Coordinates of C-alpha atoms and ligand atoms in Angstrom, one line a residue:
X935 CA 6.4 42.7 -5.2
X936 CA 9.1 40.3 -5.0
X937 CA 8.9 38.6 -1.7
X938 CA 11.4 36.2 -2.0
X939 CA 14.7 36.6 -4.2
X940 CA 17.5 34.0 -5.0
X941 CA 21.2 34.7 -7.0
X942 CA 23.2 31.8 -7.9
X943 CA 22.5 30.5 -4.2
X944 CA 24.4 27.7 -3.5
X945 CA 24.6 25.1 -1.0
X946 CA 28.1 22.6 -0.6
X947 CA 28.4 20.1 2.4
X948 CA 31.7 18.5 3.3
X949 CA 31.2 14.3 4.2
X950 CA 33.4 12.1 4.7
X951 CA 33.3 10.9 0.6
X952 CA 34.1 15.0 -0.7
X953 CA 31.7 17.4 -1.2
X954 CA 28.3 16.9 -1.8
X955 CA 26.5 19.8 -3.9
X956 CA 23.1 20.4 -2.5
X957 CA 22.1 23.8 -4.3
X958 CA 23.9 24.6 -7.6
X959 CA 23.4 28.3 -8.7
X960 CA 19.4 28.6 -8.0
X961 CA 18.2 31.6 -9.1
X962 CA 14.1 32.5 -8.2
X963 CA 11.7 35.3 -8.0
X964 CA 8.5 33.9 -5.9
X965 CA 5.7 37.4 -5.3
X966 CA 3.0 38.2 -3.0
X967 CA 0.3 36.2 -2.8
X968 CA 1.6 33.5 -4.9
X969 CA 1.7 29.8 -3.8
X970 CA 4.7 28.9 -5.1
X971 CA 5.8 25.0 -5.3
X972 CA 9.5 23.4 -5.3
X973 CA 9.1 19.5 -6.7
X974 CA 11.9 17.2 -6.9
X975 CA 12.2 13.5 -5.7
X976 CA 14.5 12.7 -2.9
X977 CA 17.9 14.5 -2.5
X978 CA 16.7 17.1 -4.6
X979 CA 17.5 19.9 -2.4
X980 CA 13.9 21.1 -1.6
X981 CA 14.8 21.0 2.1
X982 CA 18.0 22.8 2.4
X983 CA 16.9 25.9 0.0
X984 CA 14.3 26.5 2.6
X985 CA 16.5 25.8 5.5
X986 CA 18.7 28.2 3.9
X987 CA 15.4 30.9 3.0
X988 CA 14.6 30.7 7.0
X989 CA 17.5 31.6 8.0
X990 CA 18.1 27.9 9.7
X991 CA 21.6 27.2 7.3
X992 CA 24.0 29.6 5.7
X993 CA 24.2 29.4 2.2
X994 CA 28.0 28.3 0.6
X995 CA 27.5 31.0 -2.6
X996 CA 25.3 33.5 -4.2
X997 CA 23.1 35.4 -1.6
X998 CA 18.9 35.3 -0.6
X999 CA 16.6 37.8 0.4
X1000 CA 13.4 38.1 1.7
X1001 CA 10.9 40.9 1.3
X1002 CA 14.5 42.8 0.5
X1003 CA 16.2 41.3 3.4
X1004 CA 19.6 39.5 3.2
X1005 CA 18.9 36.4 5.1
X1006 CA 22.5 36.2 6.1
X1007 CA 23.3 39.7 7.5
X1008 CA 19.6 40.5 8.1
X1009 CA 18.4 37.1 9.7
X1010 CA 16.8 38.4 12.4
X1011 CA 14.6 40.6 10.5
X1012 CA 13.9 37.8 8.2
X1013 CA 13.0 35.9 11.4
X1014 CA 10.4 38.4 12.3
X1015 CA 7.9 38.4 9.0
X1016 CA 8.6 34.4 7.9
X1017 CA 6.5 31.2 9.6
X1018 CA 8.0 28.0 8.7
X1019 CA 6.7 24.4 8.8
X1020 CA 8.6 21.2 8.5
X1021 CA 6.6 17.9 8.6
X1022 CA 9.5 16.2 10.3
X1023 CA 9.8 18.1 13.6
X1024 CA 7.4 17.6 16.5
X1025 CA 6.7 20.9 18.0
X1026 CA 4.7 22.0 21.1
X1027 CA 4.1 20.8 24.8
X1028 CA 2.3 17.8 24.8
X1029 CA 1.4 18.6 28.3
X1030 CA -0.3 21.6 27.7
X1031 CA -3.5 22.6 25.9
X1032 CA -3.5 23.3 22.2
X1033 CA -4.4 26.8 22.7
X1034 CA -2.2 27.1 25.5
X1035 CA 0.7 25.7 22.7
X1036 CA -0.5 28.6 20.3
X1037 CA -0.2 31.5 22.7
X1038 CA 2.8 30.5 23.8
X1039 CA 4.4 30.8 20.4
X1040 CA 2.2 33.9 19.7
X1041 CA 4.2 35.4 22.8
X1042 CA 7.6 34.6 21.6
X1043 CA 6.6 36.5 18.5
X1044 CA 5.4 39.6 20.7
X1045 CA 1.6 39.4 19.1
X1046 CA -0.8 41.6 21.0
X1047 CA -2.8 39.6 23.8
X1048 CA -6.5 40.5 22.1
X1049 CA -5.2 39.6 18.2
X1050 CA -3.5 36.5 19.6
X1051 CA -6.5 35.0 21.4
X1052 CA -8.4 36.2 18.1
X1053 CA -5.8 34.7 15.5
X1054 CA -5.9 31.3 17.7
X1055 CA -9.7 31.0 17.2
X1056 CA -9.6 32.0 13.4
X1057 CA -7.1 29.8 12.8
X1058 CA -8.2 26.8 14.4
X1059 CA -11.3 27.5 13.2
X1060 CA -10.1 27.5 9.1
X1061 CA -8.3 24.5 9.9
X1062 CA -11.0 22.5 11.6
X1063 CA -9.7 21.6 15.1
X1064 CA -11.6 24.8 17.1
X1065 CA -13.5 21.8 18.8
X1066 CA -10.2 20.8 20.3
X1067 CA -8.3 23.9 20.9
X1068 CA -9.2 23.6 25.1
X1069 CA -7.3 19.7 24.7
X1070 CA -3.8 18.7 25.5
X1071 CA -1.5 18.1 22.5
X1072 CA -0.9 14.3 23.6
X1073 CA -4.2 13.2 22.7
X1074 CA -4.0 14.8 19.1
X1075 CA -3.9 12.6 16.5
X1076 CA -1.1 13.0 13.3
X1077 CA -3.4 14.6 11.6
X1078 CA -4.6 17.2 14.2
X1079 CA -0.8 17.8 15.4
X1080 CA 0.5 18.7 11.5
X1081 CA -3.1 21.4 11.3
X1082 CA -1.7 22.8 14.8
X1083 CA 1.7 23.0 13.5
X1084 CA 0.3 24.9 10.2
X1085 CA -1.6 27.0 12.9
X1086 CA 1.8 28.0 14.6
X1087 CA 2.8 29.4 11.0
X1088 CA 0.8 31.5 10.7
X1089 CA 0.3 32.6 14.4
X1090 CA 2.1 35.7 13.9
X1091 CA 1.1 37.2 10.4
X1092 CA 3.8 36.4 8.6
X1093 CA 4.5 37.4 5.1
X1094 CA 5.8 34.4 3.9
X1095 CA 5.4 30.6 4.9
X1096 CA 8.1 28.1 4.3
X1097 CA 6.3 24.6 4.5
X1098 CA 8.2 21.7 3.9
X1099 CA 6.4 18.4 3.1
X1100 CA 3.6 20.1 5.4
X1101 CA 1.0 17.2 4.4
X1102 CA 3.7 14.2 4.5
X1103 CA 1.8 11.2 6.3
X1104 CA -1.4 13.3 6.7
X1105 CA -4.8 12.0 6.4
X1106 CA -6.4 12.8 3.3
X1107 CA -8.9 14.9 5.2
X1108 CA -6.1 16.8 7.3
X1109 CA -3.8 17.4 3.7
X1110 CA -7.0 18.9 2.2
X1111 CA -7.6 21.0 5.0
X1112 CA -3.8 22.4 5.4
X1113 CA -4.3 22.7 1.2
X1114 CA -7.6 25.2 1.7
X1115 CA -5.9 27.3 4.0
X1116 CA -3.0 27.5 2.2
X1117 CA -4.2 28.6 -0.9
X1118 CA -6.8 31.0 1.1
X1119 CA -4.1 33.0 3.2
X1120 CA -2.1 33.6 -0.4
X1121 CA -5.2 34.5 -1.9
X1122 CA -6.7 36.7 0.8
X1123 CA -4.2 38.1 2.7
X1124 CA -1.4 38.3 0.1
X1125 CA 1.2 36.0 2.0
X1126 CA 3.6 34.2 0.2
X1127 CA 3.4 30.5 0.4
X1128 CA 6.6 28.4 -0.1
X1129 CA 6.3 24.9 -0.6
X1130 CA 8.5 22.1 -0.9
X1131 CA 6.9 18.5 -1.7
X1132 CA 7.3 15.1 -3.6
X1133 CA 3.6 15.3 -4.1
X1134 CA 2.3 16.2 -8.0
X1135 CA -1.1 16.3 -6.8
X1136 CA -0.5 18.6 -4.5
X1137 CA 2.0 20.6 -6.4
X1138 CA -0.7 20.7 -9.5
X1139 CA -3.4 21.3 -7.1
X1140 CA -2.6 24.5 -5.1
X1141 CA 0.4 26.1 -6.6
X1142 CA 0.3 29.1 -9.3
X1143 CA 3.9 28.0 -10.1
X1144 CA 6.3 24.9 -9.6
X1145 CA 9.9 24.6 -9.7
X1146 CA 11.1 21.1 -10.9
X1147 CA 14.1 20.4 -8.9
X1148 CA 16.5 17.6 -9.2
X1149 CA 20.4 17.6 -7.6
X1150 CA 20.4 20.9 -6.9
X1151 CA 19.3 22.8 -10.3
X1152 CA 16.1 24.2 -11.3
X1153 CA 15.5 22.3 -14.3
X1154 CA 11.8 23.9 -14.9
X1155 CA 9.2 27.1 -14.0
X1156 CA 6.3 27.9 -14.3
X1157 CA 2.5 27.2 -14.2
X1158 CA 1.5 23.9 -13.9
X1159 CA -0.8 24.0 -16.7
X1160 CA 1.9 25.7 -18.6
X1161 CA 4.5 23.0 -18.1
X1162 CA 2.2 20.3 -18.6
X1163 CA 0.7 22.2 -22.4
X1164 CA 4.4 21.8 -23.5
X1165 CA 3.8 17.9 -23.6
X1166 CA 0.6 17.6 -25.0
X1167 CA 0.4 15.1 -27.6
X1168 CA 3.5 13.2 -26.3
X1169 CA 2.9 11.1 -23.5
X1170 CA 1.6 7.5 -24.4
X1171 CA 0.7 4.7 -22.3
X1172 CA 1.2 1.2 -23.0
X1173 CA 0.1 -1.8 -21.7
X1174 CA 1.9 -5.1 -22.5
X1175 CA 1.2 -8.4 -21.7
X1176 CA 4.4 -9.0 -19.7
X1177 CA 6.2 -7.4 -17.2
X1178 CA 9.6 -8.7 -18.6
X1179 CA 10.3 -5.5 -20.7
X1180 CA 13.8 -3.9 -21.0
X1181 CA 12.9 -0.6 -20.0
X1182 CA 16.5 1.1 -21.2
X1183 CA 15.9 -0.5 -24.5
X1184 CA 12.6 1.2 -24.9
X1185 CA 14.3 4.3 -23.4
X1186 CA 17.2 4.1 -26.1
X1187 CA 14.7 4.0 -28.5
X1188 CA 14.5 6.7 -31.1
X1189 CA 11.9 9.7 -30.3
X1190 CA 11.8 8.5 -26.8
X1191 CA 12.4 11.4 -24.1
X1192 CA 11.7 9.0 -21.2
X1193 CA 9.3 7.0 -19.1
X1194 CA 8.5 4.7 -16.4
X1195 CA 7.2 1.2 -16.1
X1196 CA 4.8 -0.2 -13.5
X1197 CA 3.7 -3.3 -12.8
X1198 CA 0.5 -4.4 -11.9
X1199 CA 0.7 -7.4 -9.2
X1200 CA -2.4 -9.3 -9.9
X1201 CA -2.5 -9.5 -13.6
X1202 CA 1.3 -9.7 -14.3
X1203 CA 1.0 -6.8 -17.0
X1204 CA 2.9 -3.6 -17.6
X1205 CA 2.1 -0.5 -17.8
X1206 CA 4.7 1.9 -19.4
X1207 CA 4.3 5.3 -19.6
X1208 CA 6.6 7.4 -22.5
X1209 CA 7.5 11.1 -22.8
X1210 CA 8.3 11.0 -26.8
X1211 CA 9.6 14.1 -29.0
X1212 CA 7.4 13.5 -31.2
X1213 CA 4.4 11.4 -32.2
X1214 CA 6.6 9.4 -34.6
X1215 CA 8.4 8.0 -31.4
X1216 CA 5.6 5.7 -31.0
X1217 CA 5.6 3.5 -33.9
X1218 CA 9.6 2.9 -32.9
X1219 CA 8.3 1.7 -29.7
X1220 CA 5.5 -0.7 -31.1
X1221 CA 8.0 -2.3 -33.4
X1222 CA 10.6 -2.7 -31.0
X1223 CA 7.9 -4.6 -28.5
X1224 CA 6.5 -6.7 -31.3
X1225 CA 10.4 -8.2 -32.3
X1226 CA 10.4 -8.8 -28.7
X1227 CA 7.6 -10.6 -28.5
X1228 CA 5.2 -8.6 -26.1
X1229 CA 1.6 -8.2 -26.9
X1230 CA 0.2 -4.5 -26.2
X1231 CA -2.7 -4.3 -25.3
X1232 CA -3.6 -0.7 -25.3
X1233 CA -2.0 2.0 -26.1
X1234 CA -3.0 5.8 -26.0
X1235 CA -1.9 9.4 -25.8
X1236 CA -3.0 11.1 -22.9
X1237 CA -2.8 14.2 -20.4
X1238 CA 0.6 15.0 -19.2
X1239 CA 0.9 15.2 -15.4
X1240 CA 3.5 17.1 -13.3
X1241 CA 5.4 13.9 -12.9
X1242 CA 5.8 13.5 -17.0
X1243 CA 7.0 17.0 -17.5
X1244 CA 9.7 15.9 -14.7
X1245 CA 10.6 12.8 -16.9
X1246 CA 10.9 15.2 -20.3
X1247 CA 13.5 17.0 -18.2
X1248 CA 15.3 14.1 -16.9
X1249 CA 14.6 10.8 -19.1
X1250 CA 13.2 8.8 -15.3
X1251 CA 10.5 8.9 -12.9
X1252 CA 10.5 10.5 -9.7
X1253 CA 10.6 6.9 -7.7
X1254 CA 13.2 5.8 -10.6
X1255 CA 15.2 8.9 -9.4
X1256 CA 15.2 7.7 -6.2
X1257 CA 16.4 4.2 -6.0
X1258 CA 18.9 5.6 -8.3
X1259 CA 20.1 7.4 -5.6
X1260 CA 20.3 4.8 -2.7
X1261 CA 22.9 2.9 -5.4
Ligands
ATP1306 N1 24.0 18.1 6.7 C1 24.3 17.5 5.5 N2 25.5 16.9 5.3 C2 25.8 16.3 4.2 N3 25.0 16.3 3.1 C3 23.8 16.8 3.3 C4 23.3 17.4 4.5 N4 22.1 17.8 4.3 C5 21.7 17.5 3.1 N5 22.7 16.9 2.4 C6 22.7 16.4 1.0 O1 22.2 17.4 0.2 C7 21.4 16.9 -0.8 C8 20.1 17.6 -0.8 O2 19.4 17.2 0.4 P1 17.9 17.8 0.8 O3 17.6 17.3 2.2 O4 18.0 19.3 0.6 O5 17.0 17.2 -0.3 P2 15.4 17.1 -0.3 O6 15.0 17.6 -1.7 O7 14.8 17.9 0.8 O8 15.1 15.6 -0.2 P3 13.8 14.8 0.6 O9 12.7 14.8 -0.5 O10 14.4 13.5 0.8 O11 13.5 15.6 1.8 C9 21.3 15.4 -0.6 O12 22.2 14.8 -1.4 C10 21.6 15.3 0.8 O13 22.2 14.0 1.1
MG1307 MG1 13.6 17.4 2.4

């Protein structure tokens, strides 16, 4: 079943410089039990699709739905069967106990007493903070707040979960954690999980399919694995002797798709990392190094990664992308 449903959904602002286009056209079909992942850098649009989804904006164009529901005219029922989690907002009383935090919101949502005090201990149980359900939220470290927040999403069986950035500035303990029962609701109880994030691991990690995002467009989706297969055989790494390398003149370079270039601190060398079109691409490379007078000192094919199939799309890295941005 489709559980969430996009048509040409579109998202304008008005600012003071014209209109900015957050969502251009974006057109998705996400099922039951699927963890489904939107991955973009910066500005992409991740948050306002699922501001939009969960009913928080109205859309500009096109129209969303889910589990059938318009989420314009029908809000209110799309209200009742979503949970959403943003790793920006600070929710909860700190004053009062994290249980006390979790039946309040089970209330608001109507949940039976007995399930509620039941769903609190399973929940808190799965993410590993039973042990401090009876303390108040102010003593809860980042970590522990973010798995109480997941907790809340869930609180009253919701069909689908919006989570956006959920394990942004989490402990790698805590992410893991939120990642397990993420993955485990989809898989068990059939929710949908929605989830926005800059992070490839996690996006290879847990989701069955990503979206690549960037200004507004889906540029890419399917299966991480699937994405990544399309590239196999063209992503070299290179490491030079110096760091002084003009990346667009490697870019411009025939054969080249695109790439990055990082430098390591210490040793002064670069590593540069290419999306080619084909194999050939790398001898065009080499040569143009050597009449430049860089050494390389290694270089290889090897696995693609979420974050090269984003630079086949659009020629830069994600952190290239978002300095761009700032200019
Ligand atoms: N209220 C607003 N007014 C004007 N422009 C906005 C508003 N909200 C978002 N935008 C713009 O819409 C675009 C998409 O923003 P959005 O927050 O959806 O991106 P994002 O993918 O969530 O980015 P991030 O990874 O930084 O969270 C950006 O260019 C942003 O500046
Ligand atoms: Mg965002």
């Amino acid at each position: 079943m489709d559980r969430v449903v996009t048509e040409n959904l579109g998202r304008v602002f008005e600012s003071k410089s014209g209109p900015v286009i957050a969502l251009k056209s974006v057109n998705l079909r996400v099922r039951d039990g699927e963890v489904f992942g939107l991955l973009g850098p910066n500005g992409a649009g991740k948050t306002t699709l699922i501001r939009i989804l969960t009913t928080l904006l109205l859309p500009t164009s096109g129209s969303a739905y889910v589990e059938g529901y318009d989420v314009v005219k029908e809000a209110k029922k799309v209200r009742e069967i979503v949970g959403f989690v943003s790793s920006s907002e600070k929710v909860g009383f700190d004053f009062a106990t994290a249980r006390l935090n979790l039946w309040f919101f089970s209330q608001l949502y109507g949940v039976p007493r007995r399930v509620a005090m039941e769903r609190i201990e399973a929940l808190a149980e799965a993410l590993h903070f039973k042990d401090q359900l009876d303390r108040r939220l102010y003593t809860f470290t980042t970590g522990y707040r973010q798995r109480l927040n997941i907790a809340r999403a869930f609180i009253h069986d919701p069909h689908v979960v919006f989570l956006d950035e959920p394990t942004n500035g989490m402990d790698v303990m805590s992410a893991k954690t939120v990642r397990e029962l993420l993955v485990h609701e989809a898989k068990t109880k059939l929710r949908t999980i929605f989830i926005a994030t800059h992070n490839m691991f996690e996006a290879e990690e847990i989701c069955d399919r990503v979206a690549i995002i960037d200004n507004g467009e889906i540029l890419a989706l399917d299966a991480p694995e699937r994405l990544k297969s399309r590239l196999s055989d063209r992503v070299v790494l290179l490491e030079t002797s110096t760091a002084r390398i003009d990346l667009e003149e490697v870019l411009s370079v025939r054969g080249v798709r695109g790439g990055t270039l990082k430098v390591d601190g210490e040793s002064g060398r670069a590593r540069i990392r290419l999306v080619l079109n084909d194999e050939t691409g790398l001898s065009h490379v080499i040569r143009l190094l050597e009449s430049r007078n860089v050494k390389i000192f290694l270089h290889e094919f090897i696995e693609p990664t979420l974050e090269d199939v984003f630079v086949s799309l659009v020629g830069r890295g994600f952190a290239e992308r978002e300095s761009e941005d700032e200019k």
